[in-house]
PDB file of C-alpha atoms and ligand atoms in Angstrom:
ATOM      1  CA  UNK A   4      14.753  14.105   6.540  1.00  0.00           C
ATOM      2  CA  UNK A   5      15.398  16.484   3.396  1.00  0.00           C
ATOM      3  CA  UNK A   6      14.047  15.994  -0.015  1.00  0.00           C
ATOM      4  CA  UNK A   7      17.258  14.872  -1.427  1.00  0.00           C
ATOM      5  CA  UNK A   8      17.954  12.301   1.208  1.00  0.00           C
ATOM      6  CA  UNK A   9      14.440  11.005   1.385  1.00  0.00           C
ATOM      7  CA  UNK A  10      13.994  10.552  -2.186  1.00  0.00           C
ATOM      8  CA  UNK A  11      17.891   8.699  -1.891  1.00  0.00           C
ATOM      9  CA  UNK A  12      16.507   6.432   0.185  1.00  0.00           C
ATOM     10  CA  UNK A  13      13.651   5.356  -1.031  1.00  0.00           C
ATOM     11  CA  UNK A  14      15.424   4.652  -4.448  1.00  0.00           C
ATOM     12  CA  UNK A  15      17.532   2.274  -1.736  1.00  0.00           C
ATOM     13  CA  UNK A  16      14.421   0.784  -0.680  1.00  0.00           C
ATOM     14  CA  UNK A  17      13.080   0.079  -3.942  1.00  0.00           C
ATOM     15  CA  UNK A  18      17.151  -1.129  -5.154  1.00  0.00           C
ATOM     16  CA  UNK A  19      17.157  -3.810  -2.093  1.00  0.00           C
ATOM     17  CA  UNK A  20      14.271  -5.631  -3.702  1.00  0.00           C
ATOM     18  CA  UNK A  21      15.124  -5.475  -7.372  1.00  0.00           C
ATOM     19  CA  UNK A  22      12.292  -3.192  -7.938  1.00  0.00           C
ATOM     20  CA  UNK A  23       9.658  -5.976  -6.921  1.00  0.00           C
ATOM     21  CA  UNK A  24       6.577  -4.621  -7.409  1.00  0.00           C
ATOM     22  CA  UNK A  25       7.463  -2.519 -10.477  1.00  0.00           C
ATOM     23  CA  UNK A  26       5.502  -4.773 -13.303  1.00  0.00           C
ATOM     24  CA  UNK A  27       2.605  -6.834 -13.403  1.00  0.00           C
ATOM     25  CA  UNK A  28       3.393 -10.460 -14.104  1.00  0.00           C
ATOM     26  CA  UNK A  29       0.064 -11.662 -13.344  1.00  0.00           C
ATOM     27  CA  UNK A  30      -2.326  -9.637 -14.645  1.00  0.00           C
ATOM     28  CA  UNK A  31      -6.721 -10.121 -14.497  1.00  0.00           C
ATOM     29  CA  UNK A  32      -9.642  -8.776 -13.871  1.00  0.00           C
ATOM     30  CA  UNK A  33     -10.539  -6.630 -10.424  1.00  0.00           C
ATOM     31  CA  UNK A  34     -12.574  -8.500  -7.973  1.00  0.00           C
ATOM     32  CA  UNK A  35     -16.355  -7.263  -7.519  1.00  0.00           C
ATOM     33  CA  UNK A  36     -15.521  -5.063  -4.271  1.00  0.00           C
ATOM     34  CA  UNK A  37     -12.628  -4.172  -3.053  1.00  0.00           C
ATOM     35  CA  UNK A  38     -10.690  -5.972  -0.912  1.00  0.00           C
ATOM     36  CA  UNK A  39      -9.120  -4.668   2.475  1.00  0.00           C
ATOM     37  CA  UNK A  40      -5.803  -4.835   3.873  1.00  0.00           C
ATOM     38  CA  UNK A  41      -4.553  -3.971   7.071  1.00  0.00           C
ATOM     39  CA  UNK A  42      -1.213  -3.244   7.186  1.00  0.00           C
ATOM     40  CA  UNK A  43       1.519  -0.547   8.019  1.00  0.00           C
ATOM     41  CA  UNK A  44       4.232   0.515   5.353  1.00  0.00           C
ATOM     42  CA  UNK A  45       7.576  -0.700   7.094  1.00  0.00           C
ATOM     43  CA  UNK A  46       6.529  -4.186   7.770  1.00  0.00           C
ATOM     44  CA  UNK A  47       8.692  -6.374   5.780  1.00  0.00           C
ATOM     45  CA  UNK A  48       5.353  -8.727   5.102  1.00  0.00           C
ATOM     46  CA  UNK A  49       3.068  -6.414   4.826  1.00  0.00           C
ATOM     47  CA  UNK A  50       5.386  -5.088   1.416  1.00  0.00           C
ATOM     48  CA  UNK A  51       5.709  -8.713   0.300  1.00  0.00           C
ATOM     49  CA  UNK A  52       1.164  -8.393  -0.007  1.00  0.00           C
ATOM     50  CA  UNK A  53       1.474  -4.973  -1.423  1.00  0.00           C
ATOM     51  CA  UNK A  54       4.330  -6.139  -4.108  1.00  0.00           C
ATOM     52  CA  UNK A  55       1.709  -8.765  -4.975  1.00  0.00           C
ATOM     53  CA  UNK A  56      -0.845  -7.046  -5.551  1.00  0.00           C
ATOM     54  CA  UNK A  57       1.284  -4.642  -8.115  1.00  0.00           C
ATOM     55  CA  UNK A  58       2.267  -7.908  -9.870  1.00  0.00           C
ATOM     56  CA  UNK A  59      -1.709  -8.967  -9.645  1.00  0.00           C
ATOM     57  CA  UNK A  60      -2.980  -5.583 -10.985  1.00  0.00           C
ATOM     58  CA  UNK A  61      -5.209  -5.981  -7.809  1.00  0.00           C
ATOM     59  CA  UNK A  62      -6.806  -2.832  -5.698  1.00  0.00           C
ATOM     60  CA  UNK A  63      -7.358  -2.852  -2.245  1.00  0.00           C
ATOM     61  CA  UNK A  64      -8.977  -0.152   0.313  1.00  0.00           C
ATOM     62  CA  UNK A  65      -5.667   0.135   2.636  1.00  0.00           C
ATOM     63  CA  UNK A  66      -6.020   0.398   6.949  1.00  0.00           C
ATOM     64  CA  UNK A  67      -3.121   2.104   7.690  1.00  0.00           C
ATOM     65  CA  UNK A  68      -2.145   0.093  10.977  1.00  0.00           C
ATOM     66  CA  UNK A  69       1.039   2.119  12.255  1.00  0.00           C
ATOM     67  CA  UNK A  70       1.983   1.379  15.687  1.00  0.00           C
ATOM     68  CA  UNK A  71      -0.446   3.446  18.430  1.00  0.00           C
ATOM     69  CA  UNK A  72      -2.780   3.419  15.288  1.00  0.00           C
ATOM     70  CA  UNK A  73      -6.849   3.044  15.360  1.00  0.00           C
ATOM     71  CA  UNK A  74      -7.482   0.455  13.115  1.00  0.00           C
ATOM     72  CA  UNK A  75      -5.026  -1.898  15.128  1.00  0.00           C
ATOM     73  CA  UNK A  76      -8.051  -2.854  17.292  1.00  0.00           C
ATOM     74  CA  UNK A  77     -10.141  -3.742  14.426  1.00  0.00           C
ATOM     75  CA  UNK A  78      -7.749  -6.548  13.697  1.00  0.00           C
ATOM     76  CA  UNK A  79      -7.381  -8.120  17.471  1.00  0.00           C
ATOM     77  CA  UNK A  80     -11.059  -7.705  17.455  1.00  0.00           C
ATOM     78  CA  UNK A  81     -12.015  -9.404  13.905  1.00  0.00           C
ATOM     79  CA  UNK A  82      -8.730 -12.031  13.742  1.00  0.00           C
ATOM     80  CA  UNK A  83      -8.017 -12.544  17.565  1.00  0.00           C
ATOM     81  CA  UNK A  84      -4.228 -10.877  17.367  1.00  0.00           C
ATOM     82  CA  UNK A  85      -2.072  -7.967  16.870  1.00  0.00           C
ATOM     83  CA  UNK A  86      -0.367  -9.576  13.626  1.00  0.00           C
ATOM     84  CA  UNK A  87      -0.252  -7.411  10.248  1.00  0.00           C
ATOM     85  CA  UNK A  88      -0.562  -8.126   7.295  1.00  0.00           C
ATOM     86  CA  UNK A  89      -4.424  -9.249   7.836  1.00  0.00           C
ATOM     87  CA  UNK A  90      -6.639  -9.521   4.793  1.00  0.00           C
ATOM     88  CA  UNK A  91     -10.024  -9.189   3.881  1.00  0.00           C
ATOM     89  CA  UNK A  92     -12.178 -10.410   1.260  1.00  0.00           C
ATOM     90  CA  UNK A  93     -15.752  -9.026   1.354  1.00  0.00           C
ATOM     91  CA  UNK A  94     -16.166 -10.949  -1.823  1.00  0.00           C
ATOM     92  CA  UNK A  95     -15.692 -14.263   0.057  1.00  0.00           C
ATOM     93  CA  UNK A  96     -16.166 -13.535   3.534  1.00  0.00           C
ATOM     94  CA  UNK A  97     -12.190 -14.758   4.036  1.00  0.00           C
ATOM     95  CA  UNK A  98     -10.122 -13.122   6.691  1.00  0.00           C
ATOM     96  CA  UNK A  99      -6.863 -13.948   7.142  1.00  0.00           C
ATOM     97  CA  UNK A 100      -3.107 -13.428   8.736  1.00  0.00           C
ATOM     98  CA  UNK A 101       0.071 -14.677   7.060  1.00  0.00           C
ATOM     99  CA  UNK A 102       1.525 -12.761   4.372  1.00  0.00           C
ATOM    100  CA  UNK A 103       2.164 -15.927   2.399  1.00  0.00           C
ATOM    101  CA  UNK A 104      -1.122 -17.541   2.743  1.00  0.00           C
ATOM    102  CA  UNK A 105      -2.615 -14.543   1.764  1.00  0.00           C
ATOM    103  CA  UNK A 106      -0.571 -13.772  -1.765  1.00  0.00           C
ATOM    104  CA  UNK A 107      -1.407 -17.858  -1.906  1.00  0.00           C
ATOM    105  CA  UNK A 108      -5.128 -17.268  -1.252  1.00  0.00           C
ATOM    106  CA  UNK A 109      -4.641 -14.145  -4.179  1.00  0.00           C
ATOM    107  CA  UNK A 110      -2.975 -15.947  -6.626  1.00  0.00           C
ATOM    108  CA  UNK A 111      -5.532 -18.915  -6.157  1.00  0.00           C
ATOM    109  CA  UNK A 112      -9.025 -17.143  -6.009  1.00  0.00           C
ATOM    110  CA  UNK A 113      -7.978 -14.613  -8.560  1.00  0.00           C
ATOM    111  CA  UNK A 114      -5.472 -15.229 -10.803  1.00  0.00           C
ATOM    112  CA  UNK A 115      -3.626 -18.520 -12.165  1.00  0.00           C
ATOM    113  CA  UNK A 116      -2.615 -19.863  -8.768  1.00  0.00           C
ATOM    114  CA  UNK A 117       1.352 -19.365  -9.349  1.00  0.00           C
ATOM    115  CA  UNK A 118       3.485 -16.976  -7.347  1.00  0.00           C
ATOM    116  CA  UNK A 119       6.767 -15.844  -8.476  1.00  0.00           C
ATOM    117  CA  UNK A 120       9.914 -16.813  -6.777  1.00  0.00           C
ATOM    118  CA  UNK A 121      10.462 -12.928  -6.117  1.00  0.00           C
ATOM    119  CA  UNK A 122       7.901 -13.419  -3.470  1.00  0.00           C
ATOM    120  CA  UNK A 123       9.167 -16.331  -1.786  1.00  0.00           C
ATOM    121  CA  UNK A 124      10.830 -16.200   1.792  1.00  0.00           C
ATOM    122  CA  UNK A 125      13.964 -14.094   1.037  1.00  0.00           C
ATOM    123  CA  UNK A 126      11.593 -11.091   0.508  1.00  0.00           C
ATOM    124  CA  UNK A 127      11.509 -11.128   4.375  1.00  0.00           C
ATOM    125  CA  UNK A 128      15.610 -10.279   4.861  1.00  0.00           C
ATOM    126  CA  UNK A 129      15.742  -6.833   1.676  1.00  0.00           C
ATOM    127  CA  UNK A 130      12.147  -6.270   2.750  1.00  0.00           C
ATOM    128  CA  UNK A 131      13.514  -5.279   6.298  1.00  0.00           C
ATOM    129  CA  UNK A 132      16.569  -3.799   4.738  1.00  0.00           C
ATOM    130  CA  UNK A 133      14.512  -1.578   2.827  1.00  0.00           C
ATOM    131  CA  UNK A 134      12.619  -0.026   6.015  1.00  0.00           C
ATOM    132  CA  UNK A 135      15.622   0.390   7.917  1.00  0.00           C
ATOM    133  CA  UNK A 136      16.918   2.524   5.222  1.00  0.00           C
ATOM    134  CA  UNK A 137      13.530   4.526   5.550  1.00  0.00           C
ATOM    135  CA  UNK A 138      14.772   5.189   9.190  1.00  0.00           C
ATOM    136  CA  UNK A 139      11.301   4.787  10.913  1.00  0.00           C
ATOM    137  CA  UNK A 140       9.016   6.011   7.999  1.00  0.00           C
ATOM    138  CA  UNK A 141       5.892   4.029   8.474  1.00  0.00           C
ATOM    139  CA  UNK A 142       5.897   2.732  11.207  1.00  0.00           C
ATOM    140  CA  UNK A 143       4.520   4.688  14.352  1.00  0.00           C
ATOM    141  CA  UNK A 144       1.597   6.808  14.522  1.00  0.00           C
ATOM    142  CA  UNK A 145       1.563  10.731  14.271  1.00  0.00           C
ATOM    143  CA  UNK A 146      -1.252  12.569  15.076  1.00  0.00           C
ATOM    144  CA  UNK A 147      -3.949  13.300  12.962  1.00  0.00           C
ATOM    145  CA  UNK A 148      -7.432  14.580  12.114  1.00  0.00           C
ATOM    146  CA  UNK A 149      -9.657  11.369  10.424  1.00  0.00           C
ATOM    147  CA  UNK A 150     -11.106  12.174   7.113  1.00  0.00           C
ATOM    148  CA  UNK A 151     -15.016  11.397   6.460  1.00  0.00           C
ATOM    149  CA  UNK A 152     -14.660   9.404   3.170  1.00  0.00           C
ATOM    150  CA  UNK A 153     -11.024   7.317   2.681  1.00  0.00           C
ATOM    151  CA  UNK A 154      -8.697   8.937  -0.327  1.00  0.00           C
ATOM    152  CA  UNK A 155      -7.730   7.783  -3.185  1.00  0.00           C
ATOM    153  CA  UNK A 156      -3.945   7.090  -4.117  1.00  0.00           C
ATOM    154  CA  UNK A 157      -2.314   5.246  -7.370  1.00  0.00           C
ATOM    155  CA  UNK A 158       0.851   3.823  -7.228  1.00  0.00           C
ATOM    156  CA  UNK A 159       2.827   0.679  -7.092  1.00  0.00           C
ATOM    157  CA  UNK A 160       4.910  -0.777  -4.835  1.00  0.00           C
ATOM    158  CA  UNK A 161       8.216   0.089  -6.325  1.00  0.00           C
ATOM    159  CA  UNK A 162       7.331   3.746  -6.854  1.00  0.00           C
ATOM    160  CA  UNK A 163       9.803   5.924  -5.589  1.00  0.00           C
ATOM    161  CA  UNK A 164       8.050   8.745  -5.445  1.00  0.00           C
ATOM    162  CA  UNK A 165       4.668   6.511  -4.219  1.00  0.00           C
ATOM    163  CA  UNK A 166       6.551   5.314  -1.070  1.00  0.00           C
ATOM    164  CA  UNK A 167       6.419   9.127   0.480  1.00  0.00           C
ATOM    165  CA  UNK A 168       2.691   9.335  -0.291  1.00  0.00           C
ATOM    166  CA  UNK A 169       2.291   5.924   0.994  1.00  0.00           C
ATOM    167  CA  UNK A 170       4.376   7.023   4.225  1.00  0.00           C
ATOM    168  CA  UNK A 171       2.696  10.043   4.713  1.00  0.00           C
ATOM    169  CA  UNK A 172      -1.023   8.387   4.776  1.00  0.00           C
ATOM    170  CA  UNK A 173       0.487   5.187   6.892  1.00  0.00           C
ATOM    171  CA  UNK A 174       1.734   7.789   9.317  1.00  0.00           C
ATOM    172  CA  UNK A 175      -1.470  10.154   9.418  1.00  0.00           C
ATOM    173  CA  UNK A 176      -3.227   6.058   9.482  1.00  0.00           C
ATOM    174  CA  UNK A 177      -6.037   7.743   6.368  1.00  0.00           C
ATOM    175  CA  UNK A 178      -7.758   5.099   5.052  1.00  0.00           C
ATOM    176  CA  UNK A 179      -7.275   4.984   0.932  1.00  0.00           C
ATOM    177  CA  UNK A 180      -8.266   3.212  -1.771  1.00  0.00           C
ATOM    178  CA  UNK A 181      -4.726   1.840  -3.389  1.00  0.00           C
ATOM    179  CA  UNK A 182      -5.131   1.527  -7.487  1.00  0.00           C
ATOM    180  CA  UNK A 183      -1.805   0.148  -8.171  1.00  0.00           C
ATOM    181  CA  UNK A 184      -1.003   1.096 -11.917  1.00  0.00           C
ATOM    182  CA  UNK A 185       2.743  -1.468 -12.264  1.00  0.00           C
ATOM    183  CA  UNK A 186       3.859  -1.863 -15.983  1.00  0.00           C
ATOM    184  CA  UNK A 187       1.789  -3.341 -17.909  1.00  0.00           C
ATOM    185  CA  UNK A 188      -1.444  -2.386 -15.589  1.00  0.00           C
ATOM    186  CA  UNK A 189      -4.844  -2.639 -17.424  1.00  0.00           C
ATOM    187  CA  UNK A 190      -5.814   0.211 -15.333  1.00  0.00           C
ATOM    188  CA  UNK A 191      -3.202   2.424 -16.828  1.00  0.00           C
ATOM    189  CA  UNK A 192      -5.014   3.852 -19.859  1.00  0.00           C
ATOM    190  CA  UNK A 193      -7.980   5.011 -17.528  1.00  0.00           C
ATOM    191  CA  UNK A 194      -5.582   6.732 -14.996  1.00  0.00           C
ATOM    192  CA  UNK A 195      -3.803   7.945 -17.878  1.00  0.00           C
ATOM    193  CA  UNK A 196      -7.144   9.692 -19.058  1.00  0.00           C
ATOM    194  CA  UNK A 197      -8.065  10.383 -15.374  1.00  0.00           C
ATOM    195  CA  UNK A 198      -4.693  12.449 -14.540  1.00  0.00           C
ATOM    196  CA  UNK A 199      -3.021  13.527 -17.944  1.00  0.00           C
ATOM    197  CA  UNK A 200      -0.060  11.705 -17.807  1.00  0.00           C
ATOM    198  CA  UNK A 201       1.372   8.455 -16.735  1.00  0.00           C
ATOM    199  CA  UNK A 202       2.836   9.404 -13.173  1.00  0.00           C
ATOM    200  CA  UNK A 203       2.618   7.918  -9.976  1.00  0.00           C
ATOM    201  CA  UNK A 204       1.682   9.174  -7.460  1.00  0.00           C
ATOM    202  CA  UNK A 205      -1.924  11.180  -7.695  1.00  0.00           C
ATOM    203  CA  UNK A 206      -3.819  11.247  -4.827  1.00  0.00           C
ATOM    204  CA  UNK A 207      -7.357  12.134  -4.984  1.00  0.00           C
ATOM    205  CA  UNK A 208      -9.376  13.301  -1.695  1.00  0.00           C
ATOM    206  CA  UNK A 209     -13.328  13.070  -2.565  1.00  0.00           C
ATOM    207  CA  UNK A 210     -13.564  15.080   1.120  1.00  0.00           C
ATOM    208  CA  UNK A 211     -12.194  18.015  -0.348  1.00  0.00           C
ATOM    209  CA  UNK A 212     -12.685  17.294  -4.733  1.00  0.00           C
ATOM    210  CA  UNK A 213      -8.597  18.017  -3.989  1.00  0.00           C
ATOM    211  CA  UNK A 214      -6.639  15.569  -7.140  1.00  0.00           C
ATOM    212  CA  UNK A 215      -3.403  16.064  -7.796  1.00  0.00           C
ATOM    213  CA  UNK A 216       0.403  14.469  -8.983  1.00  0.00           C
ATOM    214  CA  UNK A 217       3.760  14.855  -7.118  1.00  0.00           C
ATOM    215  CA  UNK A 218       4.677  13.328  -4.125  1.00  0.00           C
ATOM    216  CA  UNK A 219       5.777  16.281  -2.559  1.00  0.00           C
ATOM    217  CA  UNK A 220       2.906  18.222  -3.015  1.00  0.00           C
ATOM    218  CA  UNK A 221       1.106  15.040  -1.475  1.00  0.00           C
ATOM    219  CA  UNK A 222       2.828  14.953   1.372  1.00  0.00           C
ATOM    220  CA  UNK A 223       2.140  19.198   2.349  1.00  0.00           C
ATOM    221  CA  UNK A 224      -1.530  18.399   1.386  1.00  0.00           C
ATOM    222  CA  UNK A 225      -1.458  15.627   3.946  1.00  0.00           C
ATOM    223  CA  UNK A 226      -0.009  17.406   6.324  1.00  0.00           C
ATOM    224  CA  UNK A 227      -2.062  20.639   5.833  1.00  0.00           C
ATOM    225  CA  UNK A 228      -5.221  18.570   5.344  1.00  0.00           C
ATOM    226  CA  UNK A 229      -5.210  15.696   8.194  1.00  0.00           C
ATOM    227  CA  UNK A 230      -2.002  16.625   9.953  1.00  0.00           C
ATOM    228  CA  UNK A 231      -2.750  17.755  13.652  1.00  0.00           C
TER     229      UNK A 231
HETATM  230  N1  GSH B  14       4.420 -14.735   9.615  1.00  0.00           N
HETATM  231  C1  GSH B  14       3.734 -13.465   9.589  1.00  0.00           C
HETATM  232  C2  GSH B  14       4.603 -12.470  10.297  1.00  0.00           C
HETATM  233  C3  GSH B  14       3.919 -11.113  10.415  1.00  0.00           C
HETATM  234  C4  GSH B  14       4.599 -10.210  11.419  1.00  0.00           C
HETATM  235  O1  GSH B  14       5.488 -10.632  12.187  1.00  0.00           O
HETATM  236  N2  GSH B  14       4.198  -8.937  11.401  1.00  0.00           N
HETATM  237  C5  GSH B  14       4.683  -7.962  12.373  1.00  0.00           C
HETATM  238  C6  GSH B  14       4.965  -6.628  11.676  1.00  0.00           C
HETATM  239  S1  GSH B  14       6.244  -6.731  10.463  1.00  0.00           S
HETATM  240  C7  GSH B  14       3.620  -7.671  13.386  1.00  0.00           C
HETATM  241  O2  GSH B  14       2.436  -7.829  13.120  1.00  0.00           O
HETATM  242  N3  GSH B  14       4.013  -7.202  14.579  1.00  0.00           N
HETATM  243  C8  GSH B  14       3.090  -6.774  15.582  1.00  0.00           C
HETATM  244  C9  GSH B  14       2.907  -5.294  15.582  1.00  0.00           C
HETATM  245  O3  GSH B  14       3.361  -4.602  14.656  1.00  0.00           O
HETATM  246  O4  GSH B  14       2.260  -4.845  16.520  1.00  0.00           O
HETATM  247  C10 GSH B  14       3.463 -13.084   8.137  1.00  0.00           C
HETATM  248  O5  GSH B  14       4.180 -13.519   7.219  1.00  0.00           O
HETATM  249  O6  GSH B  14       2.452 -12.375   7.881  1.00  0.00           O
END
């Protein structure tokens, strides 16, 4: 896919949900470690947990699980099936399927306990839309070399520009830590002094002390980097 077109539709992918995951509605304090989501970018309920945690202002270490991936047989080992989302909470010992239990479980052990309507059951129909307009991105495994230590990415869900970083480590299946920085994130003024500037996405790679802005430069380093 060109630059033009990819960029085109992501935009679509981030239209077809009304930019959920743009804002944080919800906002709070991190939990004490981070939790730990297994999921892959195109599945429609897998984006419904990753647009809550943008509205949260929640972190979590990301398993990319793209189909042929490694870290599928981590979940069928830990949860009994091949079913993604799957969460887990080292700070509670919880594991769980369900993408609606788990923004549930979220919103209970770590915020107010309300979810918004934008996450309610409809998310399932644009949510699809939206990765059929990505034509595949995110969903199947390509091969790669592991890295030692997972990355680290900022974004949020609605990002543009984020969803080809996010693509490009789902599809490599690198392990990162995801600092979602929405509107209105109380993590933004400490990116913001991290990076320079307020813009998503900046990956940093602790494997290689590589840090650096623009999704497209992202996606080469990626490719360069991990890319076999
Ligand atoms: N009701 C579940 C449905 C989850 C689901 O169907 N996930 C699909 C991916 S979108 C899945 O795990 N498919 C098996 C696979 O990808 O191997 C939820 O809301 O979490």
């Amino acid at each position: 896919m060109n630059r033009t077109l990819d960029v085109a539709t992501s935009a679509m992918a981030t239209l077809v949900r009304l930019a959920a995951g743009a804002k944080v509605g919800s906002p709070g304090t991190q939990p004490a470690k981070p939790l730990e989501l297994y999921e892959f970018e195109a599945c429609p309920y897998c984006r419904k947990v990753r647009e809550a945690l943008s509205w949260f202002d929640l972190d979590a270490m990301i398993y990319p699980c793209p189909r042929g991936g490694r870290f599928r047989a981590e979940v069928k080992a830990r949860g009994g099936k091949l079913q993604f989302p799957f969460l887990v909470d080292p700070n509670t010992g919880t594991e769980m399927y369900e993408s609606a239990d788990i923004i549930q479980y979220l919103a209970d052990t770590y915020r107010d306990g309300r979810v918004p309507l934008s996450l309610g059951p409809l998310t399932i129909v644009s949510g699809s839309l939206a990765a059929a307009v990505r034509a595949g991105k995110g969903r199947k495994v390509r091969p790669s070399r592991p890295p030692a230590q997972p990355l680290e990415l900022w974004s949020y869900e609605a990002s543009v520009y984020s969803r080809l970083a996010r693509e490009a480590l789902n599809d490599l299946e690198i392990p990162y830590l995801l600092h979602n920085v929405a509107v209105k994130s109380a993590k933004r003024a400490a990116f913001t002094a991290r990076s320079g500037k307020m813009m998503v996405p900046y990956l940093a790679d602790p494997n290689t002390g590589k840090e650096m802005p623009e999704s497209a430069d992202i996606v080469a380093y990626l490719e360069s980097t991990y890319g076999a």
